[in-house]
CSV table of C-alpha atoms in Angstrom, one decimal:
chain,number,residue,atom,x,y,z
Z,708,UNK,CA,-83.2,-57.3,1.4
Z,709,UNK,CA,-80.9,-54.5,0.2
Z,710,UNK,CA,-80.1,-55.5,-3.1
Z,711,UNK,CA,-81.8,-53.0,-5.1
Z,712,UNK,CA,-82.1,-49.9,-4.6
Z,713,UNK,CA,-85.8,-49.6,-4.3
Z,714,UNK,CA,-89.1,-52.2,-3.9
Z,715,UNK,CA,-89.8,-54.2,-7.2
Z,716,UNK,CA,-91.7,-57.3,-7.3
Z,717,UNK,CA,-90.0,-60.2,-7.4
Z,718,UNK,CA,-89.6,-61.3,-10.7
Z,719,UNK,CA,-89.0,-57.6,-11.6
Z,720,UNK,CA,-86.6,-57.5,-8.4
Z,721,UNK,CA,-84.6,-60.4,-10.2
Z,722,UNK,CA,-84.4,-59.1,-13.8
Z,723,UNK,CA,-83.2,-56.0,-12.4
Z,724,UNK,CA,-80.3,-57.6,-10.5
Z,725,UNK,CA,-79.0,-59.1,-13.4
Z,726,UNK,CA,-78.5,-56.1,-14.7
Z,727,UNK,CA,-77.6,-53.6,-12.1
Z,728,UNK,CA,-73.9,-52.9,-11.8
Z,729,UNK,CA,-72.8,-56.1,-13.5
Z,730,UNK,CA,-69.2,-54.8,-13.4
Z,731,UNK,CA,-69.4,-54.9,-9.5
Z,732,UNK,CA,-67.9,-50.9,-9.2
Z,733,UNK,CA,-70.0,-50.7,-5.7
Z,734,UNK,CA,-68.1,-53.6,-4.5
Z,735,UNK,CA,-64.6,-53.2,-5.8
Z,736,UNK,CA,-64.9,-49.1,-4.0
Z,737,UNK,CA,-66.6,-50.6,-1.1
Z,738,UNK,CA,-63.3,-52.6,-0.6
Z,739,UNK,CA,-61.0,-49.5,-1.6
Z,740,UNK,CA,-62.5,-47.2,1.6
Z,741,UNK,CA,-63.1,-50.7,3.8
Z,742,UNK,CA,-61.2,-52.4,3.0
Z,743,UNK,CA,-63.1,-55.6,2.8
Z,744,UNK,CA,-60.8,-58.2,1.9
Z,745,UNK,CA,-59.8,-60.0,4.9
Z,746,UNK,CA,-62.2,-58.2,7.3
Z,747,UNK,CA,-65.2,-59.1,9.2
Z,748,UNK,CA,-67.7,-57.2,8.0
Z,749,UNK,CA,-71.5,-56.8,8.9
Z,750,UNK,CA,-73.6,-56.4,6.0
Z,751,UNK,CA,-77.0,-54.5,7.3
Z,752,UNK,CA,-79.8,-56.3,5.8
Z,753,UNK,CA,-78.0,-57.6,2.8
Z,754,UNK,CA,-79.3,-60.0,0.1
Z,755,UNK,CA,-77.8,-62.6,-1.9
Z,756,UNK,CA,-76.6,-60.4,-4.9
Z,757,UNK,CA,-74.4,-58.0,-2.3
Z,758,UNK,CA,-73.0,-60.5,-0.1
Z,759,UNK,CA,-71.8,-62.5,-2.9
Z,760,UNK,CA,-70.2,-59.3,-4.1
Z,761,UNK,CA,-68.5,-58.7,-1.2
Z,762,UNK,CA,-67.0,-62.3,-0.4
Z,763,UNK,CA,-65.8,-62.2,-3.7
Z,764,UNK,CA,-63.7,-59.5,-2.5
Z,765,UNK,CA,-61.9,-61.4,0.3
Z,766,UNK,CA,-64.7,-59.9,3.5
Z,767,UNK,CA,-65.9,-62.5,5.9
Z,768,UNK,CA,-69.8,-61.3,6.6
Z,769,UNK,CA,-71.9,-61.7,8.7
Z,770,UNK,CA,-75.4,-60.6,7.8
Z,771,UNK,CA,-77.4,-58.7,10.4
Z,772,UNK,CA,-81.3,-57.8,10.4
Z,773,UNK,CA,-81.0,-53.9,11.3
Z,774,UNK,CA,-78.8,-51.3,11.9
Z,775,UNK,CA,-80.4,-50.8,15.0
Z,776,UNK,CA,-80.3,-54.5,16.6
Z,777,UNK,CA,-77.3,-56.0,15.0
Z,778,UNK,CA,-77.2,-58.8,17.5
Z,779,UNK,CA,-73.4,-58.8,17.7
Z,780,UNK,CA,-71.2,-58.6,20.3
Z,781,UNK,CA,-69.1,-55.3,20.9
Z,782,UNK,CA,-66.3,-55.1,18.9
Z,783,UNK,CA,-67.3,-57.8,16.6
Z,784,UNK,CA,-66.1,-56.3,13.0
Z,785,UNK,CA,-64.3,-54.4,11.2
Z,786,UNK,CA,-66.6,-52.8,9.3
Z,787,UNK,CA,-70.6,-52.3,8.5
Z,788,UNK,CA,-71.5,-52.0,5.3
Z,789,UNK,CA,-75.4,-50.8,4.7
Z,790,UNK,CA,-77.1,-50.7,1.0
Z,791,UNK,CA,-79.9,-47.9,0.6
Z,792,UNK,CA,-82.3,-49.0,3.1
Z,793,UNK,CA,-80.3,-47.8,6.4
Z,794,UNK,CA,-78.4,-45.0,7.9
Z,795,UNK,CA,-81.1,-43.0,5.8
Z,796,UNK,CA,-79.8,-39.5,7.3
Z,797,UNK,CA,-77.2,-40.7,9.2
Z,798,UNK,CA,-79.8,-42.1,12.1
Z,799,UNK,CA,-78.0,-41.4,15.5
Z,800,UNK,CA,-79.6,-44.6,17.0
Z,801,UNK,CA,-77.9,-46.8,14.1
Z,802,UNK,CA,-74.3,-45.0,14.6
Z,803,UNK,CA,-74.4,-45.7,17.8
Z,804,UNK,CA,-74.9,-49.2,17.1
Z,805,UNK,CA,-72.0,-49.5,14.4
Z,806,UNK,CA,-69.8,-47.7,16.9
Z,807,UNK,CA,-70.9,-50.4,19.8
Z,808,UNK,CA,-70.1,-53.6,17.1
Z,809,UNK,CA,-66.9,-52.0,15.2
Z,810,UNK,CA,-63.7,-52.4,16.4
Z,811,UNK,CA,-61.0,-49.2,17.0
Z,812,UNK,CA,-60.5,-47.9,13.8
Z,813,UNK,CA,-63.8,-49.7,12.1
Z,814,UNK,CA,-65.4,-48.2,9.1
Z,815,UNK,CA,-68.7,-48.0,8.3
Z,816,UNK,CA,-69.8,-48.0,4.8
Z,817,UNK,CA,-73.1,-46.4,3.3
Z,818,UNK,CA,-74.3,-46.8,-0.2
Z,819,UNK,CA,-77.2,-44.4,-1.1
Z,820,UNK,CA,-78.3,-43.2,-4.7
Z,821,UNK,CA,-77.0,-40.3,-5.7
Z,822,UNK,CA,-78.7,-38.8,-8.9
Z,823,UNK,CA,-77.9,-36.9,-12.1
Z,824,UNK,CA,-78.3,-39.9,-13.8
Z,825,UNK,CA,-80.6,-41.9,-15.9
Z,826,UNK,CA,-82.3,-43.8,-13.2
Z,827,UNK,CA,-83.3,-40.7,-11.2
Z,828,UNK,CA,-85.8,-40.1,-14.1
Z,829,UNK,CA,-87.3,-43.4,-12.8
Z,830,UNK,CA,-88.2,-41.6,-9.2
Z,831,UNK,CA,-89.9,-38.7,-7.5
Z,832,UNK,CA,-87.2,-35.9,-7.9
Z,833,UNK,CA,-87.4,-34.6,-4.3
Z,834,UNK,CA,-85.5,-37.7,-2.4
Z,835,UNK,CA,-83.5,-36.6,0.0
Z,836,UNK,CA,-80.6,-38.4,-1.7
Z,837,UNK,CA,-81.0,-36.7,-4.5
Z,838,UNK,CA,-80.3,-33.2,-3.2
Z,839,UNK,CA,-79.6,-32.2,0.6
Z,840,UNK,CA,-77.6,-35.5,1.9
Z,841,UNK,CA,-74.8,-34.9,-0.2
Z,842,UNK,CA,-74.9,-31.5,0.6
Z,843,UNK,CA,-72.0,-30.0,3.0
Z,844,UNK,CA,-74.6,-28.9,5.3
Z,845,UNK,CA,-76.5,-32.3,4.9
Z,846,UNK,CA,-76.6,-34.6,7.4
Z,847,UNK,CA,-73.5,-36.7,6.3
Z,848,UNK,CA,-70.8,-34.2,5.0
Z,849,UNK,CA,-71.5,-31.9,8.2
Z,850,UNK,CA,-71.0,-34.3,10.9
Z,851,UNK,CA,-67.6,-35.9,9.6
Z,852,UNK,CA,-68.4,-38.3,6.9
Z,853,UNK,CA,-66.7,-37.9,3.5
Z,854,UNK,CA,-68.5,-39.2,0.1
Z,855,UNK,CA,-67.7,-41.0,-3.0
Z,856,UNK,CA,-69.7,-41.1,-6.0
Z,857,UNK,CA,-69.5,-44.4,-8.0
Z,858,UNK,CA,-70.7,-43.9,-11.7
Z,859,UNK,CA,-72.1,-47.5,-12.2
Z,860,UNK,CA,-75.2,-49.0,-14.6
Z,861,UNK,CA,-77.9,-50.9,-15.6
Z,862,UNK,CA,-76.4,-52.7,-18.8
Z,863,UNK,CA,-79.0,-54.7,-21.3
Z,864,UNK,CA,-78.1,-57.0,-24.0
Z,865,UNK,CA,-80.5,-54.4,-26.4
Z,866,UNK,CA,-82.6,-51.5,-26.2
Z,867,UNK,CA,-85.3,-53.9,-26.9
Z,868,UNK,CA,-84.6,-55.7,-23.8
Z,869,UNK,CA,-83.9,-52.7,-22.0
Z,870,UNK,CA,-87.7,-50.9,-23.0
Z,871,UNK,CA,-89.2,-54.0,-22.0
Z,872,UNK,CA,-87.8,-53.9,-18.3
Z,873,UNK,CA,-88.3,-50.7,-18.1
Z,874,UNK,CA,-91.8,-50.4,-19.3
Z,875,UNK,CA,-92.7,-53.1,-17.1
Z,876,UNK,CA,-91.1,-52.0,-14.3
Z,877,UNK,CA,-91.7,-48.3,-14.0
Z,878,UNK,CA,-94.9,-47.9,-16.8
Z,879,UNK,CA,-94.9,-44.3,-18.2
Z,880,UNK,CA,-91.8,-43.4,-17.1
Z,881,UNK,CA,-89.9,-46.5,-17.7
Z,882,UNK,CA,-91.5,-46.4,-21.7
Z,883,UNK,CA,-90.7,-42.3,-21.2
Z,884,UNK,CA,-87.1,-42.9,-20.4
Z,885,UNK,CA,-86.8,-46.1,-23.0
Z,886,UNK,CA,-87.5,-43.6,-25.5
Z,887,UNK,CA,-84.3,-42.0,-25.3
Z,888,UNK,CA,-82.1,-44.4,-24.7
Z,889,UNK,CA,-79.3,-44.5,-27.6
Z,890,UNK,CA,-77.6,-47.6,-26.0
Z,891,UNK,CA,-79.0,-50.4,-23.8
Z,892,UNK,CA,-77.6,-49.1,-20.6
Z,893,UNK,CA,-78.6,-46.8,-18.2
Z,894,UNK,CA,-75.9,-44.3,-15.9
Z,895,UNK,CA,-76.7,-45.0,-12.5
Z,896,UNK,CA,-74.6,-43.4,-9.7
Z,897,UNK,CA,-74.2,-44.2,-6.1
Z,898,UNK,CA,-72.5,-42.2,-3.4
Z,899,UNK,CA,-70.7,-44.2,-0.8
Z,900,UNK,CA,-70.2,-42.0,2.5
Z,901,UNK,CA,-67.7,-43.5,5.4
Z,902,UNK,CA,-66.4,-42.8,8.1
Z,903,UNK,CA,-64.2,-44.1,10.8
Z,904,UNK,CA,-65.3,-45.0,14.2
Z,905,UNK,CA,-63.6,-46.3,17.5
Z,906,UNK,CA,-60.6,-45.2,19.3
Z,907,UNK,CA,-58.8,-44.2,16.7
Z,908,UNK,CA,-62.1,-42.3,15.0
């Protein structure tokens, strides 16, 4: 499920989303480039935490197993929305998928880390996301997709709170990280890259 941004274990998984993004920004810019509100939108492998997001924001969704295998009908939504764990790359298999299931004019709408933040002390450095798919030769930017980088975060009640998550979670570099914290939040930023597809695409 494509909550979170990476694999935790479940009662880490649900600590975390609690905290991530608890001002919704993802949401409330996934409905600015959708929109959302008053759509049908198919929300690729999406769990509880992003679908209630985005109903909250007026889209009627449909949640599908794989960008891949949809299981919908041609020309079924308005838009796709996927959450870290698809269109890693801009996979030609699942665009053609989204471009089968959206109708003229459909958006699709990918949410992939970003970096040059404080979570992206928390992973390897070399992700792709991190450096070449935002890139304007990458693999988004150079075949017609445009970006937007949402500045979002991981808010805490305290730093106490926030060391003990991230100690548990992430071990020397969660404590590491903790360490420097001078407020119980953590920058975390997302790019969102969309496109339109269809017709009129």
């Amino acid at each position: 499920m494509a909550d979170l941004p990476f694999p935790l274990p479940a009662p880490l998984a649900d600590r975390l989303a609690t905290h991530l993004d608890r001002e919704a920004k993802i949401a409330r810019v996934l409905d600015e480039l959708g929109p959302i509100a008053d759509r049908d939108v198919a929300l690729v492998e999406g769990g509880p935490l992003r679908a209630s997001q985005l109903e909250a924001r007026g889209g009627r969704l449909t949640v599908v197993p794989s960008a891949r295998e949809t299981g919908l009908q041609a020309a079924a939504v308005d838009a796709v929305v996927a959450l870290w764990d698809a269109f890693r790359g801009a996979n030609r298999g699942e665009l053609d998928e989204a471009a089968r299931v959206l109708r003229p004019g459909g958006r699709v709408l990918v949410v992939h880390d970003y970096g040059r933040d404080d979570v992206s002390r928390l992973r390897p450095p070399d992700l792709p996301e991190y450096a070449q798919w935002s890139r304007r030769d990458g693999p988004f930017l150079s075949t017609g997709w445009k970006i937007r980088v949402v500045h979002a975060w991981w808010t805490f009640e305290t730093l106490e709170e926030a060391a003990g998550f991230l100690g548990d979670a992430f071990d020397a570099a969660g404590r590491e990280l903790a360490a420097t914290l001078k407020r119980p939040r953590l920058s975390y930023n997302v790019a969102i890259y969309h496109r339109t597809m269809g017709a009129t695409g």
